[in-house]
């Protein structure tokens, strides 16, 4: 079905979107049954800036110079479109304090680093969460499209973002029964520098103040700057490796303070980022059937 909204002519600038979202946040009243924008933003003719890609690969630990994009990089390309939707007046969740809680990625085929790509981003749904309201944002990357969403999908993702707020209809929490799974073996210890958030922000364009410095992070209740969730996922996947056609899921369970020391653990298709008894990222990788 043809997209009723005209395609964008260029990638939206992130800084004005962050400012707009911050200014509108105090006026938002989040709830699971709120109306949300049904717009599908489409950006055709996307070309990868190879210098920015190389900077991203270096900060995340991916090999540089590959012909294909790292499995997490299309998220970076689509993030400005997602921010345009989530910072608009019609989006009911406040951008300030919005927490990225999970990402699912399906890569159907290797995505070349050169050539034209087409991105589509839209909000799929709002859903109740025991801590508030969660939004699901879909990002799709196509090849062979012409701004009409008719190209072949080679990569797609589902990201969930949580707005924490009191809900009168929230049932009392029930104790969680831990899964009887053996702990994953630790494979490496990573010492994270204080500037990881700034380096990733420069490479990805995501300069959220909670990631940049202790001073700006304290304004939002963090004792120090915290690593981007998508950096932690990308760093783990760079170490783990992924098949050419793969499904990936990462759940962001706790923030990673910078500077800090974390343990990368993995076995089979599972991986984790931990510090002591605390799990920051819990993820899995599995190949897609041929």
Tab-separated table of C-alpha atoms in Angstrom:
chain	number	residue	atom	x	y	z
A	1	UNK	CA	0.000	0.000	0.000
A	2	UNK	CA	1.363	3.424	-0.953
A	3	UNK	CA	2.407	5.711	1.863
A	4	UNK	CA	-0.050	8.670	2.060
A	5	UNK	CA	2.615	10.992	3.504
A	6	UNK	CA	5.167	12.643	1.193
A	7	UNK	CA	8.760	11.441	1.573
A	8	UNK	CA	11.271	13.624	3.380
A	9	UNK	CA	13.930	15.392	1.360
A	10	UNK	CA	16.710	15.228	3.963
A	11	UNK	CA	17.650	13.776	7.355
A	12	UNK	CA	16.145	15.880	10.184
A	13	UNK	CA	18.660	17.720	12.393
A	14	UNK	CA	18.737	16.132	15.838
A	15	UNK	CA	19.609	19.127	18.049
A	16	UNK	CA	16.470	21.174	17.223
A	17	UNK	CA	14.353	18.051	17.726
A	18	UNK	CA	15.880	17.442	21.167
A	19	UNK	CA	15.208	21.063	22.126
A	20	UNK	CA	11.630	20.928	20.874
A	21	UNK	CA	10.997	17.670	22.703
A	22	UNK	CA	12.447	19.093	25.914
A	23	UNK	CA	10.304	22.232	25.727
A	24	UNK	CA	7.110	20.249	25.090
A	25	UNK	CA	7.787	17.557	27.717
A	26	UNK	CA	6.208	19.375	30.713
A	27	UNK	CA	2.909	19.630	28.818
A	28	UNK	CA	2.635	15.919	27.969
A	29	UNK	CA	0.164	13.703	29.864
A	30	UNK	CA	1.191	10.100	29.111
A	31	UNK	CA	-1.329	7.281	29.231
A	32	UNK	CA	-1.584	3.961	27.352
A	33	UNK	CA	-4.829	4.874	25.560
A	34	UNK	CA	-3.631	8.267	24.322
A	35	UNK	CA	-3.741	9.149	20.641
A	36	UNK	CA	-0.385	9.111	18.879
A	37	UNK	CA	0.850	10.196	15.428
A	38	UNK	CA	0.142	7.654	12.684
A	39	UNK	CA	2.558	9.280	10.273
A	40	UNK	CA	5.021	7.054	8.438
A	41	UNK	CA	8.166	9.042	7.798
A	42	UNK	CA	9.995	7.896	4.666
A	43	UNK	CA	13.446	9.090	3.689
A	44	UNK	CA	14.685	7.835	0.290
A	45	UNK	CA	18.156	8.181	-1.152
A	46	UNK	CA	20.015	7.731	2.141
A	47	UNK	CA	23.773	7.544	1.653
A	48	UNK	CA	26.138	6.556	4.441
A	49	UNK	CA	28.818	9.049	5.466
A	50	UNK	CA	31.824	6.726	5.486
A	51	UNK	CA	33.834	8.924	7.878
A	52	UNK	CA	31.019	8.872	10.451
A	53	UNK	CA	30.616	5.142	9.902
A	54	UNK	CA	34.307	4.570	10.599
A	55	UNK	CA	34.080	6.645	13.804
A	56	UNK	CA	31.049	4.587	14.859
A	57	UNK	CA	32.858	1.323	14.143
A	58	UNK	CA	35.853	2.413	16.202
A	59	UNK	CA	33.892	3.502	19.274
A	60	UNK	CA	31.731	0.348	19.206
A	61	UNK	CA	34.516	-2.133	18.478
A	62	UNK	CA	33.436	-3.238	15.000
A	63	UNK	CA	36.020	-3.948	12.312
A	64	UNK	CA	36.480	-0.932	10.066
A	65	UNK	CA	36.379	-0.972	6.284
A	66	UNK	CA	33.869	-3.816	5.818
A	67	UNK	CA	31.648	-3.687	2.741
A	68	UNK	CA	28.519	-4.191	4.897
A	69	UNK	CA	27.117	-2.014	7.681
A	70	UNK	CA	27.353	-3.209	11.292
A	71	UNK	CA	24.054	-4.750	12.326
A	72	UNK	CA	23.213	-1.828	14.629
A	73	UNK	CA	24.118	1.020	12.266
A	74	UNK	CA	20.755	1.364	10.467
A	75	UNK	CA	19.320	2.313	13.884
A	76	UNK	CA	21.673	5.318	13.872
A	77	UNK	CA	20.488	6.304	10.395
A	78	UNK	CA	16.826	6.024	11.391
A	79	UNK	CA	17.122	7.659	14.812
A	80	UNK	CA	16.582	11.271	13.583
A	81	UNK	CA	13.276	10.183	12.015
A	82	UNK	CA	12.215	8.509	15.242
A	83	UNK	CA	13.148	11.668	17.140
A	84	UNK	CA	11.063	13.778	14.774
A	85	UNK	CA	8.027	11.658	15.663
A	86	UNK	CA	8.708	11.475	19.405
A	87	UNK	CA	9.445	15.193	19.756
A	88	UNK	CA	6.312	16.390	17.968
A	89	UNK	CA	3.337	17.911	19.770
A	90	UNK	CA	1.069	14.970	18.846
A	91	UNK	CA	3.296	12.359	20.525
A	92	UNK	CA	1.837	11.927	24.033
A	93	UNK	CA	4.953	10.780	25.922
A	94	UNK	CA	7.452	13.370	27.229
A	95	UNK	CA	10.818	13.138	25.526
A	96	UNK	CA	12.637	14.102	28.724
A	97	UNK	CA	13.017	11.014	30.869
A	98	UNK	CA	12.022	8.614	28.081
A	99	UNK	CA	13.949	5.355	28.593
A	100	UNK	CA	15.009	3.020	25.775
A	101	UNK	CA	14.115	-0.370	27.278
A	102	UNK	CA	14.689	-2.856	24.433
A	103	UNK	CA	15.536	-3.297	20.777
A	104	UNK	CA	14.832	-6.156	18.379
A	105	UNK	CA	16.683	-6.225	15.070
A	106	UNK	CA	16.056	-8.487	12.099
A	107	UNK	CA	18.666	-8.343	9.362
A	108	UNK	CA	17.458	-10.254	6.337
A	109	UNK	CA	20.624	-9.712	4.327
A	110	UNK	CA	23.892	-7.861	4.580
A	111	UNK	CA	23.354	-4.120	4.047
A	112	UNK	CA	26.005	-2.549	1.809
A	113	UNK	CA	27.798	0.508	3.180
A	114	UNK	CA	27.603	2.203	-0.224
A	115	UNK	CA	24.632	2.928	-2.460
A	116	UNK	CA	21.179	4.357	-1.760
A	117	UNK	CA	18.916	3.157	1.027
A	118	UNK	CA	15.367	4.025	2.015
A	119	UNK	CA	14.247	4.407	5.634
A	120	UNK	CA	10.731	4.196	7.038
A	121	UNK	CA	9.962	5.005	10.683
A	122	UNK	CA	6.624	4.977	12.499
A	123	UNK	CA	5.092	4.525	15.937
A	124	UNK	CA	3.362	1.147	15.999
A	125	UNK	CA	1.563	1.313	19.351
A	126	UNK	CA	1.351	2.514	22.925
A	127	UNK	CA	0.967	-0.124	25.611
A	128	UNK	CA	0.558	-0.183	29.383
A	129	UNK	CA	3.651	-1.019	31.402
A	130	UNK	CA	3.838	-1.683	35.117
A	131	UNK	CA	5.871	1.511	35.453
A	132	UNK	CA	3.926	3.698	33.025
A	133	UNK	CA	3.409	3.707	29.254
A	134	UNK	CA	5.621	2.149	26.600
A	135	UNK	CA	5.821	3.168	22.937
A	136	UNK	CA	6.980	0.830	20.180
A	137	UNK	CA	8.828	2.473	17.281
A	138	UNK	CA	9.445	0.569	14.041
A	139	UNK	CA	12.358	1.307	11.704
A	140	UNK	CA	12.683	-0.338	8.285
A	141	UNK	CA	15.481	-0.116	5.736
A	142	UNK	CA	14.775	-0.926	2.100
A	143	UNK	CA	16.735	-1.176	-1.112
A	144	UNK	CA	15.257	-0.527	-4.517
A	145	UNK	CA	12.576	1.866	-3.261
A	146	UNK	CA	11.574	5.248	-4.644
A	147	UNK	CA	10.109	6.920	-1.582
A	148	UNK	CA	6.933	4.854	-1.780
A	149	UNK	CA	7.854	2.067	0.667
A	150	UNK	CA	7.792	-0.505	-2.136
A	151	UNK	CA	11.435	-1.597	-1.988
A	152	UNK	CA	12.737	-4.808	-0.448
A	153	UNK	CA	13.130	-4.736	3.344
A	154	UNK	CA	16.685	-5.798	4.226
A	155	UNK	CA	16.737	-4.639	7.864
A	156	UNK	CA	14.068	-3.793	10.440
A	157	UNK	CA	13.872	-3.063	14.149
A	158	UNK	CA	11.412	-2.636	17.017
A	159	UNK	CA	12.455	-0.307	19.828
A	160	UNK	CA	10.474	0.203	23.021
A	161	UNK	CA	10.618	3.465	24.960
A	162	UNK	CA	9.181	3.818	28.469
A	163	UNK	CA	7.653	6.940	29.996
A	164	UNK	CA	7.517	6.374	33.738
A	165	UNK	CA	4.398	7.661	35.475
A	166	UNK	CA	1.810	6.579	38.021
A	167	UNK	CA	-1.112	4.570	36.692
A	168	UNK	CA	-4.170	4.185	38.884
A	169	UNK	CA	-5.071	0.919	37.162
A	170	UNK	CA	-1.649	-0.676	37.700
A	171	UNK	CA	-2.042	-3.981	39.584
A	172	UNK	CA	0.184	-4.751	42.527
A	173	UNK	CA	3.474	-6.235	41.281
A	174	UNK	CA	3.888	-9.966	41.666
A	175	UNK	CA	7.249	-11.421	42.636
A	176	UNK	CA	9.246	-12.535	39.612
A	177	UNK	CA	10.373	-16.151	39.576
A	178	UNK	CA	13.960	-16.253	38.329
A	179	UNK	CA	14.671	-18.454	35.348
A	180	UNK	CA	16.731	-21.513	36.237
A	181	UNK	CA	19.460	-20.740	33.689
A	182	UNK	CA	23.147	-21.131	34.505
A	183	UNK	CA	25.125	-17.862	34.526
A	184	UNK	CA	26.924	-17.014	31.318
A	185	UNK	CA	30.715	-17.301	31.522
A	186	UNK	CA	32.639	-14.028	31.603
A	187	UNK	CA	34.787	-13.649	28.483
A	188	UNK	CA	36.217	-10.167	28.951
A	189	UNK	CA	36.464	-7.228	31.313
A	190	UNK	CA	36.034	-3.802	29.732
A	191	UNK	CA	37.245	-0.588	31.338
A	192	UNK	CA	35.013	2.165	29.974
A	193	UNK	CA	36.467	5.650	29.682
A	194	UNK	CA	34.612	8.739	30.871
A	195	UNK	CA	34.339	10.060	27.286
A	196	UNK	CA	32.556	7.042	25.740
A	197	UNK	CA	29.230	8.882	25.731
A	198	UNK	CA	30.699	11.922	23.995
A	199	UNK	CA	32.526	9.793	21.420
A	200	UNK	CA	29.428	7.742	20.642
A	201	UNK	CA	27.314	10.915	20.557
A	202	UNK	CA	29.677	12.474	18.009
A	203	UNK	CA	29.583	9.346	15.821
A	204	UNK	CA	25.831	8.711	16.083
A	205	UNK	CA	24.441	12.238	16.493
A	206	UNK	CA	22.662	11.259	19.731
A	207	UNK	CA	23.901	13.975	22.106
A	208	UNK	CA	21.416	13.432	24.912
A	209	UNK	CA	22.872	15.317	27.920
A	210	UNK	CA	22.634	12.276	30.229
A	211	UNK	CA	25.458	10.715	28.216
A	212	UNK	CA	27.834	13.665	27.902
A	213	UNK	CA	29.149	14.748	31.309
A	214	UNK	CA	28.601	14.276	35.055
A	215	UNK	CA	27.196	17.808	35.315
A	216	UNK	CA	24.490	17.382	32.686
A	217	UNK	CA	23.722	13.835	33.850
A	218	UNK	CA	23.104	15.060	37.422
A	219	UNK	CA	20.338	17.303	36.119
A	220	UNK	CA	18.417	14.095	35.351
A	221	UNK	CA	19.214	12.238	38.569
A	222	UNK	CA	22.323	10.273	37.537
A	223	UNK	CA	25.511	10.534	39.637
A	224	UNK	CA	27.658	10.353	36.506
A	225	UNK	CA	27.157	10.226	32.753
A	226	UNK	CA	25.711	6.949	31.485
A	227	UNK	CA	26.526	5.003	28.330
A	228	UNK	CA	24.008	4.975	25.490
A	229	UNK	CA	21.933	1.790	25.529
A	230	UNK	CA	22.565	1.277	21.818
A	231	UNK	CA	26.316	1.630	22.402
A	232	UNK	CA	26.211	-1.163	25.001
A	233	UNK	CA	24.274	-3.382	22.581
A	234	UNK	CA	26.595	-2.588	19.682
A	235	UNK	CA	29.707	-3.207	21.795
A	236	UNK	CA	28.396	-6.615	22.832
A	237	UNK	CA	27.427	-7.549	19.277
A	238	UNK	CA	30.823	-6.464	17.953
A	239	UNK	CA	32.394	-8.923	20.397
A	240	UNK	CA	29.823	-11.670	19.828
A	241	UNK	CA	29.512	-11.518	16.043
A	242	UNK	CA	26.322	-12.008	14.040
A	243	UNK	CA	25.390	-14.119	11.012
A	244	UNK	CA	24.647	-12.321	7.758
A	245	UNK	CA	20.917	-13.011	8.271
A	246	UNK	CA	20.135	-12.724	11.955
A	247	UNK	CA	17.648	-11.839	14.671
A	248	UNK	CA	18.962	-9.873	17.646
A	249	UNK	CA	17.268	-8.814	20.849
A	250	UNK	CA	18.764	-6.681	23.612
A	251	UNK	CA	17.017	-5.655	26.817
A	252	UNK	CA	18.445	-2.662	28.652
A	253	UNK	CA	18.028	-3.486	32.335
A	254	UNK	CA	20.250	-0.983	34.161
A	255	UNK	CA	22.354	2.043	33.159
A	256	UNK	CA	26.127	1.786	32.784
A	257	UNK	CA	27.886	4.616	34.643
A	258	UNK	CA	30.943	6.258	33.055
A	259	UNK	CA	33.753	5.730	33.745
A	260	UNK	CA	33.295	2.153	34.873
A	261	UNK	CA	34.283	-1.480	34.621
A	262	UNK	CA	31.913	-4.078	33.155
A	263	UNK	CA	32.069	-7.761	32.286
A	264	UNK	CA	31.099	-9.126	28.890
A	265	UNK	CA	29.645	-12.631	29.203
A	266	UNK	CA	28.434	-14.904	26.418
A	267	UNK	CA	27.680	-18.487	25.513
A	268	UNK	CA	25.976	-19.858	22.429
A	269	UNK	CA	23.508	-17.257	21.217
A	270	UNK	CA	23.178	-15.389	24.519
A	271	UNK	CA	25.202	-12.438	25.793
A	272	UNK	CA	25.193	-10.118	28.781
A	273	UNK	CA	26.893	-6.995	30.037
A	274	UNK	CA	27.297	-7.126	33.828
A	275	UNK	CA	28.976	-5.501	36.794
A	276	UNK	CA	29.023	-7.714	39.863
A	277	UNK	CA	25.531	-9.082	40.421
A	278	UNK	CA	23.923	-6.386	38.269
A	279	UNK	CA	22.971	-7.115	34.651
A	280	UNK	CA	22.984	-4.078	32.392
A	281	UNK	CA	22.176	-5.732	29.044
A	282	UNK	CA	20.638	-9.137	28.398
A	283	UNK	CA	20.610	-10.242	24.792
A	284	UNK	CA	20.472	-13.001	22.243
A	285	UNK	CA	21.525	-13.627	18.669
A	286	UNK	CA	20.128	-16.309	16.404
A	287	UNK	CA	20.474	-16.978	12.685
A	288	UNK	CA	17.415	-16.650	10.488
A	289	UNK	CA	16.275	-19.771	8.639
A	290	UNK	CA	17.390	-19.890	5.034
